[in-house]
């Protein structure tokens, strides 16, 4: 006890009067850290403050603000619409989460733990569908499930009537489509955690006489439970923030959730900014609370995973006679999640107007839509704008988080603050960030509204947390002694960062860059409020095309864009792999 | 021999995690003349790396003073802390820390390219780097990518990088622990040869006592953050100061008894066992005793000669009588377990000697081989 306090005092004595010591060791890093803290704070804090302020402002018809009011929140509390919207949001998010967990989870278990056929097909489905813009997917499922689509066509043919089996423009429709949308990601993440779990535990249960079903129930599921829970929480959060499905299906179907309510309030004339801001603040708080719990569950899941660890190829369950059934499940999921939507897109792209799949329709097939997309200067501008903002957001985010991740992982001066600042934007649903940035831009002394830079900045803010994850874990994987050896060799901190850390970290930074680039280039919900006539990006344009009923051109555009993205990703991955073999042998 | 010696005074670095002492080093003191091969020896977690990192400047000590070649690197009282990149120390890390994105040559020449105190010309950099590579026998490997090297080669690159600037002090943190056993043996000798050839003062960290004995001029034994003994390998082995040192370096027998009379430092004294049997032994530096105090005596197994006690004949010389309770033949020696009245001691004896279980024997040892230890 006394030794402790003596040690404590000794620490104080040597660290306090000798600022020189500290300055000597951490000088340039401190300056860098301080600059970074200021930059990050300027990026992430104003949007929150703006929203809060806006939600308490009395806003006149002409947009002028006069004083403080609680009216917007009072409206919320008294509004039965608000309760309904909140209810819709929760039902929508929870049910869609359930569907994607069931689909993705079953698939993951089959692929990782049994001897089912078609394992590669399952992976192909997941990976390709992750690269496709959501707008496209939603649209193609709307076509498949819609009035004129093949499902209802089949139904009419079978029943001989003229009704519909299924109307997608309902809450149920939204849930189904959103569930499909997320199942590939759930599959990939669950497969990873099934792969990590120790198969010996399952085998031990089988040896002790448990049936396959009991083993799954008592061992596999129990062990995977924290991971499943964390994943469910994650998907639930993303579903609450979801905009594409609610916008494309919910708005025409008059089913509103929080995100579309905010969107409509801003789009209304005159814009109901106070209403949107108070809804946004509610969402921020909701998401922040959910993320807090998610963090706790995820930590728990990590602990479970590290207990079971030890990777070796487990002996898969022999499904026996059920093997063809499992194979059929995988094929059906492949059809629903990948093949049918893509075929629907191709069909729509090749037909001049939305038409049922018929032999007669075949005769009207043409490349007209593709030619229109490839020749119109409008589409070229779109592509350029989208690439510009995505490259800007990805590059700036990785530059900032590269340094931030290093400070945080090495526990350098300011590391904790930087880490927290860079992860704050996780609480922003895209549409909410859109409202905040929109309001900020209107209050800037210079005009930035309507430029692509505004969108770029919003993307930067939103995607910094992802960059942080890549950078942070990248630094953790670099042995600290690699940097220490450089300093011991006589290099200063900045030289070490430039000559040792940066080159060794570059594969991780490149991977982060690609990830941000890909999600930014298909982002809709942030940009939808920020894109002006001169600053359209592709996802917003797709939404417009959809709303104008130009499904053909939209499909052609989407297919071409997806191909472009797949090419970019492949080139990048090729370069990255080559760079990292050059570096790491 | 002009002084690139090392002085460390009262060096202290304690890690405190939430008001609990998590480890570190308490008050290390040593003084090394130039050219010394000095080893920090101790079990895992005792604070060896911490001490080394403080000297390198990778950690900021809480207290104390570090001086190398007349330059003060750190002095808590005067608020001096030379940043590590200006200390001119060569260091070999436990992981070797070879930069994978550079060639062998780029790795080795790095310290010259970033030097702050003077700038080296292109030709000079090439010449010096090649010299360092030649010293470690890697002159053929200069353009090899650093990722395509064996463990032993990596270790040599790390060493070449550490010596290329002709440092005043060389720090080595368990550089052999990543190598397999046979390579470790060869590299041990090679390291020692290199160090003699360059003549650089070296501080070496290991938990392997054989390594420490073979290579060092001086050894500091560390236990739970305290330097418990500093001395030449022989004095550490033959004159251990306390129970920890005696049992950490080599095997030993610990015999408990009562000192019969008062004695000074480094003086002979007599210790009596509870059974009444008595034997002569030696106190250590600062090991003065009062009569009647309980003591522990260390006797190395190989210092004991075992002889049969014949009925009627009296035993001569210093030693203890007992009965053999176990025998094991190990090829190069025969090991006897001898039961004294309460304790059992081990004796390593001539392999050709054939005594059996139950034989009554006299375990004889010299006065200097029985060391009274501090508790
Ligand atoms: N950064 C740190 N924070 C807290 N405790 C630490 C830190 N670094 C080391 N320690 C603790 O200080 C003690 C001494 O560590 P040190 O690395 O010096 O041991 P060592 O003697 O080199 O051991 P080994 O032979 O295992 O390398 C250990 O108990 C360790 O847990
Ligand atoms: Mg160590």
Coordinates of C-alpha atoms and ligand atoms in Angstrom, one line a residue, chain B residues 15 17 22-24 43-50 94 174 207, ligand 1:
Chain B
X15 CA 3.9 0.0 -13.7
X17 CA -2.6 -0.3 -13.0
X22 CA 1.8 -4.5 -11.9
X23 CA 5.5 -5.0 -12.0
X24 CA 8.6 -3.1 -13.2
X43 CA 12.6 -15.5 -14.4
X44 CA 9.9 -14.3 -16.7
X45 CA 8.2 -11.0 -15.7
X46 CA 10.9 -10.0 -13.3
X47 CA 11.6 -6.7 -15.0
X48 CA 14.6 -7.4 -17.3
X49 CA 13.0 -5.9 -20.4
X50 CA 11.7 -3.0 -18.4
X94 CA 13.3 -9.9 -29.1
X174 CA 16.6 -12.3 -25.5
X207 CA 16.2 -16.0 -18.5
Ligands
LIG1 N1 3.2 -1.4 -20.1 C1 3.0 -2.2 -18.9 N2 2.0 -1.9 -18.1 C2 1.8 -2.6 -17.0 N3 2.6 -3.6 -16.6 C3 3.7 -3.9 -17.4 C4 3.9 -3.2 -18.6 N4 5.1 -3.7 -19.1 C5 5.5 -4.7 -18.3 N5 4.6 -4.8 -17.2 C6 4.8 -5.7 -16.1 O1 6.0 -5.5 -15.5 C7 6.6 -6.8 -15.2 C8 8.0 -6.8 -15.8 O2 7.9 -6.9 -17.2 P1 9.2 -7.1 -18.1 O3 8.7 -7.0 -19.5 O4 10.3 -6.2 -17.7 O5 9.6 -8.6 -17.7 P2 10.8 -9.5 -18.3 O6 11.6 -9.7 -17.1 O7 11.3 -9.0 -19.5 O8 10.0 -10.9 -18.6 P3 10.2 -11.9 -19.8 O9 11.3 -12.8 -19.5 O10 8.9 -12.7 -19.8 O11 10.3 -11.1 -21.1 C9 5.7 -7.9 -15.7 O12 5.0 -8.4 -14.6 C10 4.8 -7.2 -16.6 O13 3.5 -7.7 -16.5

